[in-house]
mmCIF file of C-alpha atoms and ligand atoms in Angstrom:
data_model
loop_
_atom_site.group_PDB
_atom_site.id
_atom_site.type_symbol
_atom_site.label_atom_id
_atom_site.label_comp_id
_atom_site.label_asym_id
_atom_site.label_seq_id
_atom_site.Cartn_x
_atom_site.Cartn_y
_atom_site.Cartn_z
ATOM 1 C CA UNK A 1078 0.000 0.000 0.000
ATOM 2 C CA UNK A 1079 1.635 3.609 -1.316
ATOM 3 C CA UNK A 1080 2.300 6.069 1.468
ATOM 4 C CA UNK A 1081 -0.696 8.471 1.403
ATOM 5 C CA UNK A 1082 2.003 11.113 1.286
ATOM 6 C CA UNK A 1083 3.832 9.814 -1.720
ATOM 7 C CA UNK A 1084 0.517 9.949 -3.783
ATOM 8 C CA UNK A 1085 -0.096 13.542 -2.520
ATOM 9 C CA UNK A 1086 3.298 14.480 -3.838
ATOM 10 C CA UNK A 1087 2.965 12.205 -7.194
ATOM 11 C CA UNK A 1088 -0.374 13.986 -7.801
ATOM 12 C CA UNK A 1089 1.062 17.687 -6.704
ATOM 13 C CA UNK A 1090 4.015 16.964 -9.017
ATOM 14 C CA UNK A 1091 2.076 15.872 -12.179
ATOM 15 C CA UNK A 1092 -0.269 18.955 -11.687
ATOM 16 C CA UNK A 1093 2.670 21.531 -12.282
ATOM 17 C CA UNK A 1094 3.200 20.376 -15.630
ATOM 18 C CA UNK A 1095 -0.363 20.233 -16.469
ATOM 19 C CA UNK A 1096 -1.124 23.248 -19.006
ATOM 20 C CA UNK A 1097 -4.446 22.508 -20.227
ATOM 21 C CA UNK A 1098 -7.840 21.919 -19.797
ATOM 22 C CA UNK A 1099 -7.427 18.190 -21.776
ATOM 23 C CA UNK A 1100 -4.097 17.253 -19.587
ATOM 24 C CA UNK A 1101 -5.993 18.560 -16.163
ATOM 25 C CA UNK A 1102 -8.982 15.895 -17.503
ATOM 26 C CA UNK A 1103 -6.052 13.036 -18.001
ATOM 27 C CA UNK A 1104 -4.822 13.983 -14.494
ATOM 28 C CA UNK A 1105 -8.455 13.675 -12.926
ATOM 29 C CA UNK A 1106 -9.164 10.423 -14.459
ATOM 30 C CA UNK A 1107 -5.782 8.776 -13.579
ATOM 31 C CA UNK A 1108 -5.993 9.432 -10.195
ATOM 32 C CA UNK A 1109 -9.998 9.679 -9.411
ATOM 33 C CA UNK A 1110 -11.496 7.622 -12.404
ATOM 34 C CA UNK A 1111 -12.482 4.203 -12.121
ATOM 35 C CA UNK A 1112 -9.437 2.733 -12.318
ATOM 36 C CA UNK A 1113 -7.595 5.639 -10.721
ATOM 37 C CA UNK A 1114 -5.006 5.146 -8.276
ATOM 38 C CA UNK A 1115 -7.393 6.770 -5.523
ATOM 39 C CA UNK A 1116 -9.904 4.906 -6.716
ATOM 40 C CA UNK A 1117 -7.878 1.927 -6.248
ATOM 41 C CA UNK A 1118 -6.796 2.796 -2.602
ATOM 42 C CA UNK A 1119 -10.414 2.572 -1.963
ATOM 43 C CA UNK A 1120 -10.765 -1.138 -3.104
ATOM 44 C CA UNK A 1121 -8.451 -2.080 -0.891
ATOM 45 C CA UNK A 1122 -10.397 -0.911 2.388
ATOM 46 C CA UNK A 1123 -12.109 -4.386 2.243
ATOM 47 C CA UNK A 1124 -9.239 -6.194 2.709
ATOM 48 C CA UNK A 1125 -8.318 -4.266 6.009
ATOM 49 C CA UNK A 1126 -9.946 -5.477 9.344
ATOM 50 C CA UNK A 1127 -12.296 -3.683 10.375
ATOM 51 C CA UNK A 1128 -9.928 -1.816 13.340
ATOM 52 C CA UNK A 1129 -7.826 -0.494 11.161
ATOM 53 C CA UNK A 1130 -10.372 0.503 8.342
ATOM 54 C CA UNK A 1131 -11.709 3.849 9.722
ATOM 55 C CA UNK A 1132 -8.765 5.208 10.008
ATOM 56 C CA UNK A 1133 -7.466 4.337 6.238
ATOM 57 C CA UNK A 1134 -10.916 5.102 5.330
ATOM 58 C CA UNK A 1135 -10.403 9.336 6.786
ATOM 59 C CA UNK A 1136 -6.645 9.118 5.734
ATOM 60 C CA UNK A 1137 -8.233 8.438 1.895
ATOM 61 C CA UNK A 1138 -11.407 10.598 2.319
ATOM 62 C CA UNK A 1139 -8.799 13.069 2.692
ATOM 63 C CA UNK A 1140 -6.692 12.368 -0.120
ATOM 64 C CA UNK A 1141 -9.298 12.244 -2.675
ATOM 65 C CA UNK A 1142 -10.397 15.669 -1.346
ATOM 66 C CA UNK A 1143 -6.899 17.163 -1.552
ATOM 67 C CA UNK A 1144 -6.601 15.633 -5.262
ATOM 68 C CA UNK A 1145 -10.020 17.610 -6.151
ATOM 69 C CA UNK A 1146 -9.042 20.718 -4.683
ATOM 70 C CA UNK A 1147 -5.980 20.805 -7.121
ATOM 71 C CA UNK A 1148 -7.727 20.293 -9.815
ATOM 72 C CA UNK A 1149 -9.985 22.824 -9.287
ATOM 73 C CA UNK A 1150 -7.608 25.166 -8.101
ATOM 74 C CA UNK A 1151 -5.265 23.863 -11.509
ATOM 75 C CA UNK A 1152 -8.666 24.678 -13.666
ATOM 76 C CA UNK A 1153 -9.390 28.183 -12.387
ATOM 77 C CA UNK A 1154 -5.556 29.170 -13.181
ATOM 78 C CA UNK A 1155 -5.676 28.045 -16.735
ATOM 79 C CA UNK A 1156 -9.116 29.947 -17.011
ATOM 80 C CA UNK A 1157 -7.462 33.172 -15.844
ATOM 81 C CA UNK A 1158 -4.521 32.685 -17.792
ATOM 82 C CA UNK A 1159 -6.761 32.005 -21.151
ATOM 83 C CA UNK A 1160 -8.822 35.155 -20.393
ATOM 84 C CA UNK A 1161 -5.892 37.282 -19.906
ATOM 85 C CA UNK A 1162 -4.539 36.257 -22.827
ATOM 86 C CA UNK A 1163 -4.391 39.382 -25.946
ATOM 87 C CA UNK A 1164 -6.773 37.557 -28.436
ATOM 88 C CA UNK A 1165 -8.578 40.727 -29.184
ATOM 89 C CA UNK A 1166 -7.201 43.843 -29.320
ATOM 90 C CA UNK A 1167 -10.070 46.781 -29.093
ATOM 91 C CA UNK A 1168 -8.089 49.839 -29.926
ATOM 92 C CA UNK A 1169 -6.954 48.356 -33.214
ATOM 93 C CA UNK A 1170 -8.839 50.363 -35.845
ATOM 94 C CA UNK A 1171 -11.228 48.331 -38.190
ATOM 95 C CA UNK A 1172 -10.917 46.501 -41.250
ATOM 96 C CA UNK A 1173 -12.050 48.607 -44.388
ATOM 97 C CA UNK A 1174 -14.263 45.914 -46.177
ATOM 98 C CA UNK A 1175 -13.862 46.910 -50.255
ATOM 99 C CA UNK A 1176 -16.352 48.172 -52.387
ATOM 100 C CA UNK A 1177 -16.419 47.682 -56.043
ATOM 101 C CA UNK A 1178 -16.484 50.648 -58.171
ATOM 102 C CA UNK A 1179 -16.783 51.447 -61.819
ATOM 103 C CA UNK A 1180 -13.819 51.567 -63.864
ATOM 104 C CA UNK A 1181 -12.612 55.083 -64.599
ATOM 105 C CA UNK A 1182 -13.599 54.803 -68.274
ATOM 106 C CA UNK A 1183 -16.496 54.009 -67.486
ATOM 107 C CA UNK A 1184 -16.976 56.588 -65.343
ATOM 108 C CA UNK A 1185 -16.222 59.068 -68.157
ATOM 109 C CA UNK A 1186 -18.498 57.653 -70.389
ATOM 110 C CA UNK A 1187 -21.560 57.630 -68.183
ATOM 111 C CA UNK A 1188 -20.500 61.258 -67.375
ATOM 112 C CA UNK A 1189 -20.653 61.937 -71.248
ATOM 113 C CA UNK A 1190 -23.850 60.120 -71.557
ATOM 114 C CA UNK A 1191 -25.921 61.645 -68.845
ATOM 115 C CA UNK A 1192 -25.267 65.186 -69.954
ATOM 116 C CA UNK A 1193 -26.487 64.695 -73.797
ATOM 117 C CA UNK A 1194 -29.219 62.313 -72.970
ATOM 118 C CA UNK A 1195 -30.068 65.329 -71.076
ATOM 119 C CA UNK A 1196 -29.876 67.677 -73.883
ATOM 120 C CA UNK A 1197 -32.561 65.099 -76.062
ATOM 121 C CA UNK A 1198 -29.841 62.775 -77.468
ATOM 122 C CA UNK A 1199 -30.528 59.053 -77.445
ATOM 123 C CA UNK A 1200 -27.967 56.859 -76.883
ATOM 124 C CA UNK A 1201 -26.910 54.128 -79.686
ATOM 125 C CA UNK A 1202 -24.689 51.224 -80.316
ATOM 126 C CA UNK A 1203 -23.381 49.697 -83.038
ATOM 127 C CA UNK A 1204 -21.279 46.388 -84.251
ATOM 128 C CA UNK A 1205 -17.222 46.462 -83.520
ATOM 129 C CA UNK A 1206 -17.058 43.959 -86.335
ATOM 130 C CA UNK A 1207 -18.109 46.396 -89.082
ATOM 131 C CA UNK A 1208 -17.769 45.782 -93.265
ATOM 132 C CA UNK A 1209 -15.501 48.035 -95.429
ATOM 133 C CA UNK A 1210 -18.307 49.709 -96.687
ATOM 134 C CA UNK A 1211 -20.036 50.788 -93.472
ATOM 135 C CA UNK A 1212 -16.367 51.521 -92.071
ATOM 136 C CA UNK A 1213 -15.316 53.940 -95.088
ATOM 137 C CA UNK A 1214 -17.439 53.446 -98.421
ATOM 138 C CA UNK A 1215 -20.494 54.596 -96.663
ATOM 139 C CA UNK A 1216 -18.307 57.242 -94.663
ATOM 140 C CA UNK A 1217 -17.016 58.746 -97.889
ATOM 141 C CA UNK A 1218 -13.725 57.944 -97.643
ATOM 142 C CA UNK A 1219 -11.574 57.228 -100.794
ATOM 143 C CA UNK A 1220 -10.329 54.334 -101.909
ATOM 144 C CA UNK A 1221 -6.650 55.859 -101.819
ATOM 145 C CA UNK A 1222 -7.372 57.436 -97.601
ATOM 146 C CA UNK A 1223 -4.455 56.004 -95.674
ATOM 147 C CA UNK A 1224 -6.760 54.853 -93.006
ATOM 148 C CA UNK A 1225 -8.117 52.149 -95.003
ATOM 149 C CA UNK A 1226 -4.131 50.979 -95.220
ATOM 150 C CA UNK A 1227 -3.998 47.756 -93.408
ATOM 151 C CA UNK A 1228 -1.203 48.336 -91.574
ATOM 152 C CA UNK A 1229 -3.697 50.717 -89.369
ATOM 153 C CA UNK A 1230 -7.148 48.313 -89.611
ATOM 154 C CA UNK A 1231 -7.133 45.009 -88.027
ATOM 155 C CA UNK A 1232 -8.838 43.301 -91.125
ATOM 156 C CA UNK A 1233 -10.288 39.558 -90.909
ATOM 157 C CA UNK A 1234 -10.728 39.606 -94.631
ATOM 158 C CA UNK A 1235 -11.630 41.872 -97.667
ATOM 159 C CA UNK A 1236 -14.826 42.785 -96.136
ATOM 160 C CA UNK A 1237 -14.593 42.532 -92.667
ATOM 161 C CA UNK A 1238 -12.825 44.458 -90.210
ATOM 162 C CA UNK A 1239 -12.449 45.745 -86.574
ATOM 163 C CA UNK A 1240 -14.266 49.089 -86.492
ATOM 164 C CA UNK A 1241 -11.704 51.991 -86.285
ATOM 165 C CA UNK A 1242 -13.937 54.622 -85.019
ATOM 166 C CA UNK A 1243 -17.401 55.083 -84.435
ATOM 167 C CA UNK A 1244 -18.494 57.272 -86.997
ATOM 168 C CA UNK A 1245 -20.188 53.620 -89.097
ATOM 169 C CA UNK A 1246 -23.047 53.749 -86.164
ATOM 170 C CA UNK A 1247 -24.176 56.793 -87.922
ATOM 171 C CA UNK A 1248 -24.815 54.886 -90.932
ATOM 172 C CA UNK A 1249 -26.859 52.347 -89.358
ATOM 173 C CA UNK A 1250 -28.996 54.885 -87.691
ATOM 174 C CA UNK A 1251 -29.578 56.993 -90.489
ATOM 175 C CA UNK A 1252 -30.061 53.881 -92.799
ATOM 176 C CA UNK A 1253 -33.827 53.150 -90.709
ATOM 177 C CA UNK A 1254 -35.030 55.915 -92.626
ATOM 178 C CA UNK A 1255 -36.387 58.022 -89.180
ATOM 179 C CA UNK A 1256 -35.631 61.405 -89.280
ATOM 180 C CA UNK A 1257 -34.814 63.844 -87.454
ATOM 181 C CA UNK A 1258 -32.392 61.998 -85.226
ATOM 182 C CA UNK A 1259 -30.096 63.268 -82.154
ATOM 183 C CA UNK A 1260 -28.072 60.579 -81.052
ATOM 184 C CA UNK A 1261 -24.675 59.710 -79.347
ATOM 185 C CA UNK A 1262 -22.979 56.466 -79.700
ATOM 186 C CA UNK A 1263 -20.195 55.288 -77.452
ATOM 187 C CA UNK A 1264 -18.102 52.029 -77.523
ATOM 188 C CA UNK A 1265 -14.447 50.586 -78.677
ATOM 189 C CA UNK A 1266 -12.924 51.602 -81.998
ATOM 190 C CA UNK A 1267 -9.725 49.482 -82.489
ATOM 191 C CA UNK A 1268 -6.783 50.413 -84.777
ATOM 192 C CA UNK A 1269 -3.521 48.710 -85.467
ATOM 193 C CA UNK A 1270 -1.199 50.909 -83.132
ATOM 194 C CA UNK A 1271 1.444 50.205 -80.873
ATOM 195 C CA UNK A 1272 1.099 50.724 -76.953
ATOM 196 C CA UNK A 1273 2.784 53.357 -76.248
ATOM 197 C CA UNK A 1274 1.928 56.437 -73.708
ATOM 198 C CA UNK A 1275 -1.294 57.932 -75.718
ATOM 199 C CA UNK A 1276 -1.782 55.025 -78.347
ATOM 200 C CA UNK A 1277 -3.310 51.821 -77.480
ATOM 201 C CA UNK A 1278 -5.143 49.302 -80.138
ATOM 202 C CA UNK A 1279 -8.649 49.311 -78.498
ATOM 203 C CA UNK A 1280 -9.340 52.534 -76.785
ATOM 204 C CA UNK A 1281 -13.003 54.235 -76.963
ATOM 205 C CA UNK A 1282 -14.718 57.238 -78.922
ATOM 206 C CA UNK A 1283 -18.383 58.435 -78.191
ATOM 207 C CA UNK A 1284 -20.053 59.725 -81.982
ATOM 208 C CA UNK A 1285 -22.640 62.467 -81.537
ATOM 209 C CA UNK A 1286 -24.980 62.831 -84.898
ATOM 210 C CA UNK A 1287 -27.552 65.526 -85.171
ATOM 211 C CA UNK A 1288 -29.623 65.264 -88.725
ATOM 212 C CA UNK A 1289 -32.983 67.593 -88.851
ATOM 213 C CA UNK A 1290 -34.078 70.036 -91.234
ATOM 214 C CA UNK A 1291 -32.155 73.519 -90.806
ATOM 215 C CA UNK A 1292 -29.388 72.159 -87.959
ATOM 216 C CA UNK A 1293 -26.166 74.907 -88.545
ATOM 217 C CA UNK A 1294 -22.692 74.898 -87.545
ATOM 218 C CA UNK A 1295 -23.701 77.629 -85.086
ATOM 219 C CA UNK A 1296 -26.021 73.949 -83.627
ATOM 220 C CA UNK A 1297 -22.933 72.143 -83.715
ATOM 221 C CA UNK A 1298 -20.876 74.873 -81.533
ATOM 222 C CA UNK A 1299 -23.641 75.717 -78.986
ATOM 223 C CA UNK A 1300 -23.884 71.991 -78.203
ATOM 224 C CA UNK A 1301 -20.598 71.500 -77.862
ATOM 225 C CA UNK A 1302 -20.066 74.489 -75.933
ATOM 226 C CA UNK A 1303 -23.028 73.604 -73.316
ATOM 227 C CA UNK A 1304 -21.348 69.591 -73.375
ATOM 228 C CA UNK A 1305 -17.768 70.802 -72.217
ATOM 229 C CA UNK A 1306 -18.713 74.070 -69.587
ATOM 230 C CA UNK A 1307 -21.289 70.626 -68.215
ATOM 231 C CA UNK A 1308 -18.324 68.527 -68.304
ATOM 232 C CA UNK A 1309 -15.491 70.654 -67.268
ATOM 233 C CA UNK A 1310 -16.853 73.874 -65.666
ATOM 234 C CA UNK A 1311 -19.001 76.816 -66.697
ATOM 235 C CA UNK A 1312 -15.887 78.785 -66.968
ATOM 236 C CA UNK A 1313 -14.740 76.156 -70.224
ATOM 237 C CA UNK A 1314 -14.411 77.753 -73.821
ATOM 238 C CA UNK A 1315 -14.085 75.924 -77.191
ATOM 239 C CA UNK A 1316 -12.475 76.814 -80.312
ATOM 240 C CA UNK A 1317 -12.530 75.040 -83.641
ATOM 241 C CA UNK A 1318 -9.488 74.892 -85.621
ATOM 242 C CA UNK A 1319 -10.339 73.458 -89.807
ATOM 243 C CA UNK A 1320 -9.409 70.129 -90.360
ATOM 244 C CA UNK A 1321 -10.471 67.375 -92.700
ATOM 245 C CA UNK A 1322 -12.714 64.450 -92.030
ATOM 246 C CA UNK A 1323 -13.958 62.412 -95.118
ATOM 247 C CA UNK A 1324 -17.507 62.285 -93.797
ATOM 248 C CA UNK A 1325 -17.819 65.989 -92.587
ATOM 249 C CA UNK A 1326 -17.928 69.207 -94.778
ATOM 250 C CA UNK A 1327 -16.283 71.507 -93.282
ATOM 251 C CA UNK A 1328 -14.727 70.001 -90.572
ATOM 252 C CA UNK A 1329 -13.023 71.131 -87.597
ATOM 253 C CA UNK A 1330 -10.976 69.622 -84.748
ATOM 254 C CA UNK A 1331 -12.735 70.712 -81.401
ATOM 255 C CA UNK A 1332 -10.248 72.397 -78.460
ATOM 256 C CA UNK A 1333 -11.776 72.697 -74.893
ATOM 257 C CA UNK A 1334 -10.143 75.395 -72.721
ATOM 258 C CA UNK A 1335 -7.776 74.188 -69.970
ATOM 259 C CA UNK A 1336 -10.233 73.504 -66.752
ATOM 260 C CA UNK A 1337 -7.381 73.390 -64.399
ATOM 261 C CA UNK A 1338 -5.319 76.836 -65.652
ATOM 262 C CA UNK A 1339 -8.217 78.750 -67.232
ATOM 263 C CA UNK A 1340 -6.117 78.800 -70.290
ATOM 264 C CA UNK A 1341 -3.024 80.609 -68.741
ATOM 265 C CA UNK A 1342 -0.518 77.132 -69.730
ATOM 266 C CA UNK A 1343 -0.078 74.401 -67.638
ATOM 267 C CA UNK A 1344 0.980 71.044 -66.947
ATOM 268 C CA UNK A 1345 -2.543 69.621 -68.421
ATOM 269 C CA UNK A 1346 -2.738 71.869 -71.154
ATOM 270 C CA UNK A 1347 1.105 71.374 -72.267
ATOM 271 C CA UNK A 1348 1.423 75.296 -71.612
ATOM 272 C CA UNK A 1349 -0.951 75.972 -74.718
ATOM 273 C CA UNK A 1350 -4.025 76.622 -72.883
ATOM 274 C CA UNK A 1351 -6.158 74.576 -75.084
ATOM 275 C CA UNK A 1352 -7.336 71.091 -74.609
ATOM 276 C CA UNK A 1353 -7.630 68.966 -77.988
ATOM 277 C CA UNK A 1354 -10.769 67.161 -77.440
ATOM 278 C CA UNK A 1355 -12.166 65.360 -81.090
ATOM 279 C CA UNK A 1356 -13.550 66.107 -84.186
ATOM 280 C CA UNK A 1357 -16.505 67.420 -85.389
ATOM 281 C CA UNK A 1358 -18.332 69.067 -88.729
ATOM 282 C CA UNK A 1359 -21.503 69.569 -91.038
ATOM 283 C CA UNK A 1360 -22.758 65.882 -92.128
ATOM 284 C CA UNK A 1361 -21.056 65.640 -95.618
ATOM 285 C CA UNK A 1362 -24.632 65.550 -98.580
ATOM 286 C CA UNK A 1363 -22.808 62.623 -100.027
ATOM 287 C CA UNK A 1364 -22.699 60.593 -96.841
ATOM 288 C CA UNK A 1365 -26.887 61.529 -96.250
ATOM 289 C CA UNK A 1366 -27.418 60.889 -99.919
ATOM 290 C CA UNK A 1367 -25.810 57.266 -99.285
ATOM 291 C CA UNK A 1368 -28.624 56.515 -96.872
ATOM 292 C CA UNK A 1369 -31.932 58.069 -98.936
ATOM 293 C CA UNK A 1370 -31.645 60.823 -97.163
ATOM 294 C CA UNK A 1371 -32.409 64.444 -99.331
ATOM 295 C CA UNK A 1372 -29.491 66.788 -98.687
ATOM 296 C CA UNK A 1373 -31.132 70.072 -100.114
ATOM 297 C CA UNK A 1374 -33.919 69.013 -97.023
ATOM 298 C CA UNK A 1375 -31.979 67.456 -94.534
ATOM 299 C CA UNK A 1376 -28.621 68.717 -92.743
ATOM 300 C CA UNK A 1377 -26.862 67.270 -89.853
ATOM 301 C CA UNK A 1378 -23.519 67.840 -87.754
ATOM 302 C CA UNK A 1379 -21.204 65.219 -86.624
ATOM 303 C CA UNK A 1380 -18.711 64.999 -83.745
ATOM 304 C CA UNK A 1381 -16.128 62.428 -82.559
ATOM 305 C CA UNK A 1382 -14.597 62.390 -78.969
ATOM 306 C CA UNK A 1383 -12.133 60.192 -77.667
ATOM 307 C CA UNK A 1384 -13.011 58.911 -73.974
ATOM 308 C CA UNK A 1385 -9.564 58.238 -73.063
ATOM 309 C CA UNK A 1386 -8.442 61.563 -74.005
ATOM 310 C CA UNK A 1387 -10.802 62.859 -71.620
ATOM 311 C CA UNK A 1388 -10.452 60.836 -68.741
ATOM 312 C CA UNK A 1389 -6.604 61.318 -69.336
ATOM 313 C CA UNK A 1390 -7.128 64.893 -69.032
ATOM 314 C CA UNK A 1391 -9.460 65.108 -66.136
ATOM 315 C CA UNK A 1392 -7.805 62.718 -64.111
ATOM 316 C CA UNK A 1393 -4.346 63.362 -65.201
ATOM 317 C CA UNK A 1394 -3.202 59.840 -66.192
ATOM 318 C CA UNK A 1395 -0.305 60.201 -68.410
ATOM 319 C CA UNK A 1396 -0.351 57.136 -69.901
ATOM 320 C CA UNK A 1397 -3.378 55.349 -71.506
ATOM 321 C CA UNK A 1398 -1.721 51.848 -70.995
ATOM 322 C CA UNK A 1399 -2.584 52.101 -67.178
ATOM 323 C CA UNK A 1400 -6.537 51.853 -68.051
ATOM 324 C CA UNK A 1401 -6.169 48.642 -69.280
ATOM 325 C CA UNK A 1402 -3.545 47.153 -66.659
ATOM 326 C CA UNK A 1403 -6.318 46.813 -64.055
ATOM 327 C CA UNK A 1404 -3.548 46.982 -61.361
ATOM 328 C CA UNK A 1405 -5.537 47.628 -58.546
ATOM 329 C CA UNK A 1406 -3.318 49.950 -57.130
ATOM 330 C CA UNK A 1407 -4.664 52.206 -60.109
ATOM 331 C CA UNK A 1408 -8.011 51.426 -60.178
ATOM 332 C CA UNK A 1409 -8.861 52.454 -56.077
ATOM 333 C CA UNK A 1410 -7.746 55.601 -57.335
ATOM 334 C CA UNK A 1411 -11.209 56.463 -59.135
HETATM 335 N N1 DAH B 638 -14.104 59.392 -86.703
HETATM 336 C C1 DAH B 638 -13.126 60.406 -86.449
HETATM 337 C C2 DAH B 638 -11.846 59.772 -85.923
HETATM 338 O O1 DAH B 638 -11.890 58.694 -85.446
HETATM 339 C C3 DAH B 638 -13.630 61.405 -85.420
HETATM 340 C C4 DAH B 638 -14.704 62.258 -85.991
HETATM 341 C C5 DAH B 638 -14.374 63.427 -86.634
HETATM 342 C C6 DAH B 638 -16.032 61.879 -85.887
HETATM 343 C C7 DAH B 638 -15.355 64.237 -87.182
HETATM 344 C C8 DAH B 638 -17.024 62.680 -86.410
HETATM 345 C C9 DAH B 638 -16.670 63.876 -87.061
HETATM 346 O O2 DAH B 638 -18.319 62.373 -86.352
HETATM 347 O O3 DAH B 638 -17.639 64.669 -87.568
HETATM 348 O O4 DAH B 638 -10.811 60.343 -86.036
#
C-alpha cells in the first residue's frame, strides 16, 4: 500500500506540468477515475480489518479531497490565464471591407452620356465587327485614304474588319429611314497601333450625330459648348481649328479650354491653354445621300470624342496603358 504522502506528492508533481484543460482531464481520471489510483486505494479498504479501516478510510477521504481541490484550483488558473490572454485587441482600428467601383472609363463615359441624354440625345450602339463599306465606303472615304491601309485596320478579310472609329453607327442609324435623329454612340474603336503612352489598339470614342431640317454649324458649336462648360466647368471655352474628315464638310478639330489653368498654360494643357478634345463638322450631302436621305432638305452635324483623351485629361493619367492594366493599385484611385 503507497504512502498516502507519496501519492499527494505524485499527484502535486504531475499537476505543475499540467497546461491545459485536456491534460488537467487526463490527471483527474488517472488518479480519481475508475481505475484511478485513488480509486484503487479505496478497493483495498475491504481487505483491512475492520480496526484499522476507519482510520485508512479518513486518511483516503482526505486524499481524494486534496486531489479535487488541485484540480480545481489547476482549472481556475488556466481559465485566468486564457482570459488574460491578448486575443482581441479593441483599440486596433477596423478593417475597411472593399467596395467595387466602376472603372474610370467608365466613369467618363456615363458622365458623357448623362449630360447629352439630357440635352434630347438618345444613346446608340453599333457592331465592332463592321464591313468596309459601313467603315469607309459609306463614310465617304476614298479608296486611296491612308486609313483604309492595313497596316492601321485590323482586317479579318476583304470585307470585314475591326471598327476603327465610331463614326459607321451613324450609318446604321440613319439607314432606318427616321428622321430627325439626335443621337450619341459610345463604344471601342480598335486600330492597329502600338502601346505606347497615348496610343493603345482598343481605346473608346463616343459619336454624336444631329440630322434635322435647318441644324447649322452655329447647332454644332452651342452643343458642344453647353457639353464641355457641363463637363469641365461653366468657366470652359471651345475653339474650332479646320481640319479634314472624309464624312464631314467643313470640318473642324474641337479644343476645350484648360479647366485646371483657365487657359493661362499648364501642366494639363502642355502650356498651350487649349485642350484637344475630337472632331466634329456639317454631315457631308454625299454621306446623307448614301442613306436616302435628301441633302437640299436634310442637314446634320457630326462629332467624334475620344473617352480616353478625356479621362486622361481630367484625371491626369499620363499614360493610356494604365486603363487597361487593371492593377488595382490604379483602379482604387477612381
Ligand atoms: N471618326 C473620327 C476619328 O476617329 C472622329 C470624328 C471626326 C467623328 C469628325 C465625327 C466627325 O463624327 O464629324 O478620327
Amino acid at each position: 500500500m503507497p504512502d498516502q504522502n507519496d501519492l499527494i506528492q505524485q499527484f502535486e508533481n504531475e499537476l505543475k506540468e499540467v497546461n491545459d484543460a485536456q491534460a488537467l482531464d487526463d490527471l483527474r481520471v488517472r488518479f480519481l477515475g475508475k481505475k484511478g489510483l485513488v480509486t484503487q486505494e479505496f478497493k483495498q479498504l475491504g481487505k483491512l480489518s475492520p480496526r484499522e479501516r476507519p482510520a485508512r478510510g479518513a486518511e483516503l477521504n482526505l486524499l481524494k479531497e486534496r486531489v479535487q481541490e488541485g484540480i480545481s484550483r489547476r482549472q481556475i488558473q488556466l481559465q485566468n490565464a486564457q482570459l488574460s490572454q491578448p486575443t482581441l485587441d479593441r483599440t486596433l482600428p477596423g478593417r475597411r471591407s472593399q467596395v467595387g467601383k466602376l472603372h474610370p472609363l467608365v466613369q467618363i463615359e456615363e458622365r458623357v452620356k448623362d449630360i447629352f441624354r439630357s440635352m434630347g440625345f438618345t444613346v446608340e450602339t453599333g457592331p465592332e465587327i463592321e464591313t468596309v463599306y459601313y467603315n469607309f465606303t459609306a463614310l465617304n472615304t476614298p479608296e486611296w485614304h491612308p486609313a483604309r491601309d492595313d497596316a492601321d485596320t485590323f482586317y479579318f478579310d476583304d470585307e470585314k474588319l475591326l471598327r476603327t472609329e465610331t463614326s459607321p453607327v451613324q450609318i446604321h442609324v440613319l439607314e432606318r429611314g427616321k428622321l430627325p435623329v439626335r443621337m450619341i454612340a459610345p463604344g471601342r474603336v480598335y486600330r492597329n497601333d502600338k502601346p505606347d503612352p497615348t496610343h493603345f489598339p482598343v481605346f473608346h470614342q463616343v459619336e454624336g450625330l444631329y440630322v434635322d431640317k435647318g441644324v447649322t454649324f452655329a447647332d454644332l458649336k452651342g452643343t458642344l459648348l453647353a457639353f464641355y462648360r457641363r463637363f469641365f466647368g461653366p468657366e470652359t471655352e471651345i475653339r474650332f481649328r479646320p481640319h479634314y474628315f472624309p464624312f464631314t464638310e467643313p470640318s473642324a478639330e474641337v479644343d476645350a479650354s484648360c479647366y485646371l489653368c483657365g487657359g493661362d498654360g499648364c501642366r494639363v494643357c502642355k502650356h498651350t491653354g487649349w485642350i484637344e478634345m475630337g472632331g466634329s463638322g456639317m454631315v457631308d450631302p454625299k454621306v446623307l445621300e448614301g442613306v436616302g436621305v435628301d441633302p437640299e432638305v436634310w442637314t446634320g452635324y457630326a462629332f467624334g470624342l475620344g473617352i480616353e483623351r478625356t479621362a486622361m485629361v481630367w484625371y491626369g493619367v499620363d499614360d493610356i496603358r494604365l486603363f487597361y492594366e487593371n492593377d488595382l493599385r490604379f483602379l482604387r484611385q477612381f
